[in-house]
PDB file of C-alpha atoms in Angstrom:
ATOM      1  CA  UNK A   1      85.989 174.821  95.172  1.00 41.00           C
ATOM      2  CA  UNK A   2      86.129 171.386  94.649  1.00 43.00           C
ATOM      3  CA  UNK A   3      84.731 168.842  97.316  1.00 46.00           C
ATOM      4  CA  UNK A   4      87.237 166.324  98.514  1.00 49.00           C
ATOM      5  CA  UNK A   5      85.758 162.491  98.395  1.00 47.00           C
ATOM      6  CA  UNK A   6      84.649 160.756 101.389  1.00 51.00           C
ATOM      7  CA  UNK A   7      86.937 158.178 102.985  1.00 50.00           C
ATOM      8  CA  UNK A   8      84.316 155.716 102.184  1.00 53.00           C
ATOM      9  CA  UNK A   9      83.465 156.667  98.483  1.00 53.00           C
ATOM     10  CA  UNK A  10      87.088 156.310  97.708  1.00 52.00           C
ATOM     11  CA  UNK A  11      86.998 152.887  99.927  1.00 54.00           C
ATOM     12  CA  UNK A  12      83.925 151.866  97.360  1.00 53.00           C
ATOM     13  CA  UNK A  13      85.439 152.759  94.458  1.00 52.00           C
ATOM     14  CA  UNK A  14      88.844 151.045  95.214  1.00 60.00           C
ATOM     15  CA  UNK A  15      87.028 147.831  96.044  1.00 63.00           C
ATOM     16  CA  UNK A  16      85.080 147.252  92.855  1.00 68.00           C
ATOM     17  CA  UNK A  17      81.298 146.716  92.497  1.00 75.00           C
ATOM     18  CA  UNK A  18      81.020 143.333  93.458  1.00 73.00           C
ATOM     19  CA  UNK A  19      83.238 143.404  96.740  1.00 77.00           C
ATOM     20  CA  UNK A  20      80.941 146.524  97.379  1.00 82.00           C
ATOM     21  CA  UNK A  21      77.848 144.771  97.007  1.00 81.00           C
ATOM     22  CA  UNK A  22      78.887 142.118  99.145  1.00 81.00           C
ATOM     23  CA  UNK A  23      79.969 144.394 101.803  1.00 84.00           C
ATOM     24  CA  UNK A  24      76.730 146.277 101.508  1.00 88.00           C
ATOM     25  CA  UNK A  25      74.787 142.920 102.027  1.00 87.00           C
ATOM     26  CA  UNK A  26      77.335 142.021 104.639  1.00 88.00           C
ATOM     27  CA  UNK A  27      76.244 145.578 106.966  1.00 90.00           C
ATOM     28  CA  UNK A  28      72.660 144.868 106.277  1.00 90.00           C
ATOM     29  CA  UNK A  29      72.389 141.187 107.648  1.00 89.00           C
ATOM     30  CA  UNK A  30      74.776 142.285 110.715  1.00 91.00           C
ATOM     31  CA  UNK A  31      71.677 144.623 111.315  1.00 92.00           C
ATOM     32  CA  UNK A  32      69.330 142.369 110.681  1.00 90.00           C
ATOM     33  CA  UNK A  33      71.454 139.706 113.289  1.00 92.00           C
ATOM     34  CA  UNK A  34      71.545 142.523 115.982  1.00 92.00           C
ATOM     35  CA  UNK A  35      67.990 143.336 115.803  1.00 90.00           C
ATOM     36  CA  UNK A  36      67.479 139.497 116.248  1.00 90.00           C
ATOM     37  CA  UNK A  37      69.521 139.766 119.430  1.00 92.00           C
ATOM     38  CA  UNK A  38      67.664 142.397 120.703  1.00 91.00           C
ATOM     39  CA  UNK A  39      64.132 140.420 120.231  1.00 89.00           C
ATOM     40  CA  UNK A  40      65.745 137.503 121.852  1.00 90.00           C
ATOM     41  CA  UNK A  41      66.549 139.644 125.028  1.00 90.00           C
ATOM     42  CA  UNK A  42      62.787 141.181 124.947  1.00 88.00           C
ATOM     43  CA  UNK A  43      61.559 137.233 124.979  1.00 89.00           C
ATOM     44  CA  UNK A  44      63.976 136.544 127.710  1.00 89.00           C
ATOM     45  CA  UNK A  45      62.525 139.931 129.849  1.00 90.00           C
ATOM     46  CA  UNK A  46      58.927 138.186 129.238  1.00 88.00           C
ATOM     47  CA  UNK A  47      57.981 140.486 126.504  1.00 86.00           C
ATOM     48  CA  UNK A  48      55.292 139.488 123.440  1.00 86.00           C
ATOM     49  CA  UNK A  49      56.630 139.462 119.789  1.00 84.00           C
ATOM     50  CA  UNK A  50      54.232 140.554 116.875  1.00 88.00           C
ATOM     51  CA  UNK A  51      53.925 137.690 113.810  1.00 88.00           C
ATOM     52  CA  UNK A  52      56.478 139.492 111.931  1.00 89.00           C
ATOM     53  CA  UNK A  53      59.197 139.884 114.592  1.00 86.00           C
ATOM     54  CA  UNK A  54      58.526 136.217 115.190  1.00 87.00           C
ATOM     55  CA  UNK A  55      59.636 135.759 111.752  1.00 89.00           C
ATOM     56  CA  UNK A  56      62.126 137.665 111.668  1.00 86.00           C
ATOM     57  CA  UNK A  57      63.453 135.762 114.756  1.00 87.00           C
ATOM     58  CA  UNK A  58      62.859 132.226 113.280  1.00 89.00           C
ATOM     59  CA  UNK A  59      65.472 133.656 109.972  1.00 89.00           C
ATOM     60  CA  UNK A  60      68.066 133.367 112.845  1.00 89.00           C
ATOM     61  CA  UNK A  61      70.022 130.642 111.750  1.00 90.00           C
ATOM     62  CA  UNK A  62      70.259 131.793 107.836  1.00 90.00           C
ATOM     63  CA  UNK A  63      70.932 134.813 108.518  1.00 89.00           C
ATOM     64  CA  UNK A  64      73.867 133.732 110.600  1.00 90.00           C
ATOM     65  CA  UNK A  65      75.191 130.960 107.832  1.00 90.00           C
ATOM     66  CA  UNK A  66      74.888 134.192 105.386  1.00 88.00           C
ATOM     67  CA  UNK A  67      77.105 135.922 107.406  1.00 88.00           C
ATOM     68  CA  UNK A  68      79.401 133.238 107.759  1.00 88.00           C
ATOM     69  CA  UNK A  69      79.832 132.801 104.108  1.00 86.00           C
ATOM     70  CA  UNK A  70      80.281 136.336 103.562  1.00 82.00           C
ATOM     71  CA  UNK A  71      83.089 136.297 105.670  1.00 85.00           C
ATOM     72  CA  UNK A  72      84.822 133.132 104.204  1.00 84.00           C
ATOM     73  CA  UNK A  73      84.504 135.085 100.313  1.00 80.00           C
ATOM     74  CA  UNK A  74      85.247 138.676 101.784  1.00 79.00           C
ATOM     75  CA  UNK A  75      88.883 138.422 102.467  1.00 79.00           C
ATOM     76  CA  UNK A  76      90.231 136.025  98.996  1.00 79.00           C
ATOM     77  CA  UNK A  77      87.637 138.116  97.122  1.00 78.00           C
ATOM     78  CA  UNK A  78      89.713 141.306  98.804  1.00 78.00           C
ATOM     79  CA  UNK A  79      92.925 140.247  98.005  1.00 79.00           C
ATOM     80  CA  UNK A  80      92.115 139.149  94.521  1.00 78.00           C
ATOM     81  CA  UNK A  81      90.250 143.248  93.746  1.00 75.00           C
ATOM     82  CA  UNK A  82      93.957 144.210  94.929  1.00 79.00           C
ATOM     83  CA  UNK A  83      95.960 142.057  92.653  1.00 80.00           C
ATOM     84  CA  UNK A  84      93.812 143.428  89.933  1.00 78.00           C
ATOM     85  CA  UNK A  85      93.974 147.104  90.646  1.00 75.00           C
ATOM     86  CA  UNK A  86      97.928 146.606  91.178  1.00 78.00           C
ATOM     87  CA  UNK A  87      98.181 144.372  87.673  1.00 79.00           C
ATOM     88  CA  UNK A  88      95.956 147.184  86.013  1.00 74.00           C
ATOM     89  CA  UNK A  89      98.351 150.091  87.540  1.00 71.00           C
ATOM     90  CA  UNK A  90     101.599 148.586  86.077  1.00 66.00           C
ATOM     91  CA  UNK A  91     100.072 147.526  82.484  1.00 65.00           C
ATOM     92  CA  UNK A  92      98.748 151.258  82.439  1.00 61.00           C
ATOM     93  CA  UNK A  93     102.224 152.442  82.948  1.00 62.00           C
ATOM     94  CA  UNK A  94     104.010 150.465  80.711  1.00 57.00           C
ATOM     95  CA  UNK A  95     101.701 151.457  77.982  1.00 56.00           C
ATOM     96  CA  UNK A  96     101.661 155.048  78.682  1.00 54.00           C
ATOM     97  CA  UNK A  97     105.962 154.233  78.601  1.00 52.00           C
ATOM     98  CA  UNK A  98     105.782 152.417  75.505  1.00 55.00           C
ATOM     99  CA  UNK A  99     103.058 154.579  73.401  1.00 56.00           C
ATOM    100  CA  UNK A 100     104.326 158.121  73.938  1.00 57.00           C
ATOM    101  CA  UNK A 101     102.309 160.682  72.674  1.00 65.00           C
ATOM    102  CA  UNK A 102     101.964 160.263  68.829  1.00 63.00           C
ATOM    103  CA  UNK A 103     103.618 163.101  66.188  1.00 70.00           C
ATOM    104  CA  UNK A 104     101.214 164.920  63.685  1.00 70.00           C
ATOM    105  CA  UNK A 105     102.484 163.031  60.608  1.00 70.00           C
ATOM    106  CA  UNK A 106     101.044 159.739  62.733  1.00 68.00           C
ATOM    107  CA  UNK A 107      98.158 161.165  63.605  1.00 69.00           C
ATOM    108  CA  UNK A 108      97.554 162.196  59.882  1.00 71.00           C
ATOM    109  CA  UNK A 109      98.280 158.875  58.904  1.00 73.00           C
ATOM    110  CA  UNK A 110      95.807 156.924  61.306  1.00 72.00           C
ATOM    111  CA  UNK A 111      93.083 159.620  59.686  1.00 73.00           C
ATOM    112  CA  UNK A 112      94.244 158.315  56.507  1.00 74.00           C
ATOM    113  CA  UNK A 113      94.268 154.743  57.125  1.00 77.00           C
ATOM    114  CA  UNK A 114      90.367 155.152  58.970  1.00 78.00           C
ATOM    115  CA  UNK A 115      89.422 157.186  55.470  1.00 81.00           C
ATOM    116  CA  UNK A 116      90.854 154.230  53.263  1.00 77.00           C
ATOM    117  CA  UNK A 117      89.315 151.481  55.434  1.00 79.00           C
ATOM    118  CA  UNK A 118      85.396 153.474  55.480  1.00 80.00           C
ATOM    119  CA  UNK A 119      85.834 153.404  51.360  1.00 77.00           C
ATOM    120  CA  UNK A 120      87.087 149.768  51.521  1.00 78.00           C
ATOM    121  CA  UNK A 121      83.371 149.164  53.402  1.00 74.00           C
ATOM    122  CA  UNK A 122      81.289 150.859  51.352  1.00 74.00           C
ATOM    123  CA  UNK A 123      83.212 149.630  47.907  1.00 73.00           C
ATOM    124  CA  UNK A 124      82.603 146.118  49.308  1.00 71.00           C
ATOM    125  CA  UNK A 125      79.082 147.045  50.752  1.00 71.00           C
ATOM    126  CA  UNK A 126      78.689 147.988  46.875  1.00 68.00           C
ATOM    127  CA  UNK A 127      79.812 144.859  45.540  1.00 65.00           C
ATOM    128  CA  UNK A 128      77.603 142.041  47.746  1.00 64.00           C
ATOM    129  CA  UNK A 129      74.627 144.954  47.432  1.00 64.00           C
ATOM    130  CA  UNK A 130      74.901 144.808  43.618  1.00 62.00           C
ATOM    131  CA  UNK A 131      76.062 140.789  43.413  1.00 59.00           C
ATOM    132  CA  UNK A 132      73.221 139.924  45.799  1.00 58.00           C
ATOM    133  CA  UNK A 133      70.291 141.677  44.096  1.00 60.00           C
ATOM    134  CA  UNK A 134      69.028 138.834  41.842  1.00 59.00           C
ATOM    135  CA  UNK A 135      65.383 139.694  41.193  1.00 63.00           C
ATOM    136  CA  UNK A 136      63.312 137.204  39.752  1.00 65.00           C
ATOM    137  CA  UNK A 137      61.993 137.235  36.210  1.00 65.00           C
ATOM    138  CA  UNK A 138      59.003 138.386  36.808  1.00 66.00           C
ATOM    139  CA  UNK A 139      59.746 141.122  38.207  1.00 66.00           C
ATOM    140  CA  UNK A 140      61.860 142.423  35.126  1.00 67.00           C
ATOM    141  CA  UNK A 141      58.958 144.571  33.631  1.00 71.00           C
ATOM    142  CA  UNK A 142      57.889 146.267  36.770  1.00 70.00           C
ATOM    143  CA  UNK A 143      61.328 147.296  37.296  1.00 70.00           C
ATOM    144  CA  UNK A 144      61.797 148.912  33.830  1.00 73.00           C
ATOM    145  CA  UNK A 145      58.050 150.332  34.012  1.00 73.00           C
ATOM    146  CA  UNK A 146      59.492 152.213  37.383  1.00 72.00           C
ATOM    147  CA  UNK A 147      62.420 153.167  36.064  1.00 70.00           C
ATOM    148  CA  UNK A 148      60.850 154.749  33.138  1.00 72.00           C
ATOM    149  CA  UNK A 149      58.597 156.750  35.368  1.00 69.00           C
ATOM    150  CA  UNK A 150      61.177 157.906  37.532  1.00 68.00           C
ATOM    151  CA  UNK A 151      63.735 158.881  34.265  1.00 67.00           C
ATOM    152  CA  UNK A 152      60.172 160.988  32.841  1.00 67.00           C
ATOM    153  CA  UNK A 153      59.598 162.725  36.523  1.00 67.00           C
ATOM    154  CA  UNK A 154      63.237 163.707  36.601  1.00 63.00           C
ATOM    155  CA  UNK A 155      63.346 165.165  33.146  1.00 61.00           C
ATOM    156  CA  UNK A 156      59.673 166.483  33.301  1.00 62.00           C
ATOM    157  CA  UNK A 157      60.413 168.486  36.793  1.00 58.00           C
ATOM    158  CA  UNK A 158      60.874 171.310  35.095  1.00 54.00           C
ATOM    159  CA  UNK A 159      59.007 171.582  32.072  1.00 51.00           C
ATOM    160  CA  UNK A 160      55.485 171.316  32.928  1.00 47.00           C
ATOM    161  CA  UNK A 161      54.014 172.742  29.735  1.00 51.00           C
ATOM    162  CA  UNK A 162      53.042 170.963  26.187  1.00 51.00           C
ATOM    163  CA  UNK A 163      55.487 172.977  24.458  1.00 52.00           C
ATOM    164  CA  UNK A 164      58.429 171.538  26.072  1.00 50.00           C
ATOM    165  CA  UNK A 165      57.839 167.484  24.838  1.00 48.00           C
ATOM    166  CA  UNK A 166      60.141 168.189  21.985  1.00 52.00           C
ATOM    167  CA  UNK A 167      62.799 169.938  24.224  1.00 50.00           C
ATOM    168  CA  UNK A 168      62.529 166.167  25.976  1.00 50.00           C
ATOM    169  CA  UNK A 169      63.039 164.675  22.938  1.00 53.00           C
ATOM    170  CA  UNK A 170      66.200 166.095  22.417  1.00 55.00           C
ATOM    171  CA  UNK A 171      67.547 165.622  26.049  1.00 54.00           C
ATOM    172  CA  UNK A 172      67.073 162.179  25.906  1.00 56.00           C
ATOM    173  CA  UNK A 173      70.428 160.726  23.884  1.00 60.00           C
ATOM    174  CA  UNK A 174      72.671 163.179  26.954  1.00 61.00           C
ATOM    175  CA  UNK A 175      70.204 160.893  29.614  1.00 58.00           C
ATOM    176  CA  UNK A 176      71.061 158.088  27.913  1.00 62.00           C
ATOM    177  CA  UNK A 177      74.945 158.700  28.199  1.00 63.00           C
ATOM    178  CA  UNK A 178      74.610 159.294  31.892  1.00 64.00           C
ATOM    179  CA  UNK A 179      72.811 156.229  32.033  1.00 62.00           C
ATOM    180  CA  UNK A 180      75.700 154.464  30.390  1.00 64.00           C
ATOM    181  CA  UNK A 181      78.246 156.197  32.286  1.00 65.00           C
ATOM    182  CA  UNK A 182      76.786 155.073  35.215  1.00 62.00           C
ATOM    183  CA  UNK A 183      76.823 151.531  34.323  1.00 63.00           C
ATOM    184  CA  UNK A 184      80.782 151.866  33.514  1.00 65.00           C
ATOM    185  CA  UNK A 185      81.536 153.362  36.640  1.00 65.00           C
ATOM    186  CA  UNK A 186      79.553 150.396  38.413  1.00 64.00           C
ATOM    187  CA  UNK A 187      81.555 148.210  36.367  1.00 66.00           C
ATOM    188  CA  UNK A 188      84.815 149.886  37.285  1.00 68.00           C
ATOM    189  CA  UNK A 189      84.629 149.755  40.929  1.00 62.00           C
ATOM    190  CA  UNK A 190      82.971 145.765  40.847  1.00 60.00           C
ATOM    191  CA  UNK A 191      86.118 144.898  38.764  1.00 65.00           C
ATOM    192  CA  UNK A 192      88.454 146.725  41.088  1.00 63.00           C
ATOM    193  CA  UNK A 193      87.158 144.931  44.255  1.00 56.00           C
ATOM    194  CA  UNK A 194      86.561 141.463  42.936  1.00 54.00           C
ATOM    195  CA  UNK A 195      87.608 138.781  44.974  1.00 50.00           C
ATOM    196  CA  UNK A 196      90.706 137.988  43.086  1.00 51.00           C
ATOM    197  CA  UNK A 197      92.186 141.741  43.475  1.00 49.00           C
ATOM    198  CA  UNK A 198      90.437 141.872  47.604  1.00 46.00           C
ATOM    199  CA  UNK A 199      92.085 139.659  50.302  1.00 48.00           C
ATOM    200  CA  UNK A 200      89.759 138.023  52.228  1.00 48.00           C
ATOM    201  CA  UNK A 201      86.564 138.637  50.193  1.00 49.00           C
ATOM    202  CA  UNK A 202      84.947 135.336  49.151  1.00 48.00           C
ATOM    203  CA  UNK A 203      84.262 134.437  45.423  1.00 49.00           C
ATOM    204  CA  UNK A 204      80.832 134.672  43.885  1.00 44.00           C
ATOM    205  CA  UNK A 205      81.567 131.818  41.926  1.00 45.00           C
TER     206      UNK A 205
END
């Protein structure tokens, strides 16, 4: 069975967190005022205070401007948390009115629309990756000594004895063509999102 909220739970969560907080502070220095009171009636009865109910005692007059200013913000800050709740109940309403609950065809549009706009990203993530990846000159030889050795690993991966080289040798014009095909695909899609055929993407000139 489900437990009903407290009177004062739904009181805390209808006045916000900051009206909350203040009235939270608000209870605490009331204490802190009545406990004052009551040390001011055991000094008046001839009783001894300790060094930290003296200090308490000397707080008096901050901790009664406090409470005055909590008062003075409690009540606008009140009626401003209910203008809000009662702006935030009719906008809610008039958007649940307005935005009825969409058909399947819209819904398989808006998947549609979220698919194109993800391969928009990544086509344009493509382009600056490959526009922005100048390496220096120096670097040139490195890159084609790596390359090599990766091309060799792939096509050595599995043929780990002598008398496969020459089967290498003959696989190497096909590896070639995929490396070329590669490079026209790359092409293909740059050319396709340039910035004269993409709104709003900046030119590399």
């Amino acid at each position: 069975m489900a437990s009903t909220m407290s009177p004062s739970c739904s009181e805390s969560a209808a006045d916000g967190p900051v009206l909350n907080l203040m009235n939270k502070r608000l209870r605490a220095l009331r204490k802190k005022y009545n406990r004052i009171l009551q040390m001011e009636a055991s000094v008046a009865q001839g009783k001894t205070l300790n060094k930290e109910q003296e200090e308490v005692l000397r707080s008096r007059p901050g901790v009664v401007a406090l409470i005055d200013e909590y008062e003075k913000l409690r009540s606008p800050l009140a009626a401003a948390v209910q203008e809000e709740l009662v702006l935030a109940g009719v906008s809610a309403s008039g958007t649940s009115a307005e935005n009825p609950n969409p058909t399947p065809a819209e819904e398989a549009e808006d998947a549609s629309s979220s698919i194109d706009s993800a391969v928009e990203g990544l086509l344009a993530l493509l382009y600056f990756g490959c526009l922005f990846d100048v390496k220096p000159q120096s670097e040139f030889t490195s890159m084609m000594l790596m390359r090599t050795h990766e091309r060799v690993c792939c096509l050595t991966y599995d043929y780990v004895t002598d008398d496969a080289v020459e089967l290498l040798g003959r696989d190497g014009p096909r590896y070639d063509l995929c490396s070329r095909r590669n490079g026209y695909f790359k092409a293909t899609v740059l050319r396709n999102i340039s910035p004269e055929r993409t709104p709003g993407m900046p030119s590399a000139r």
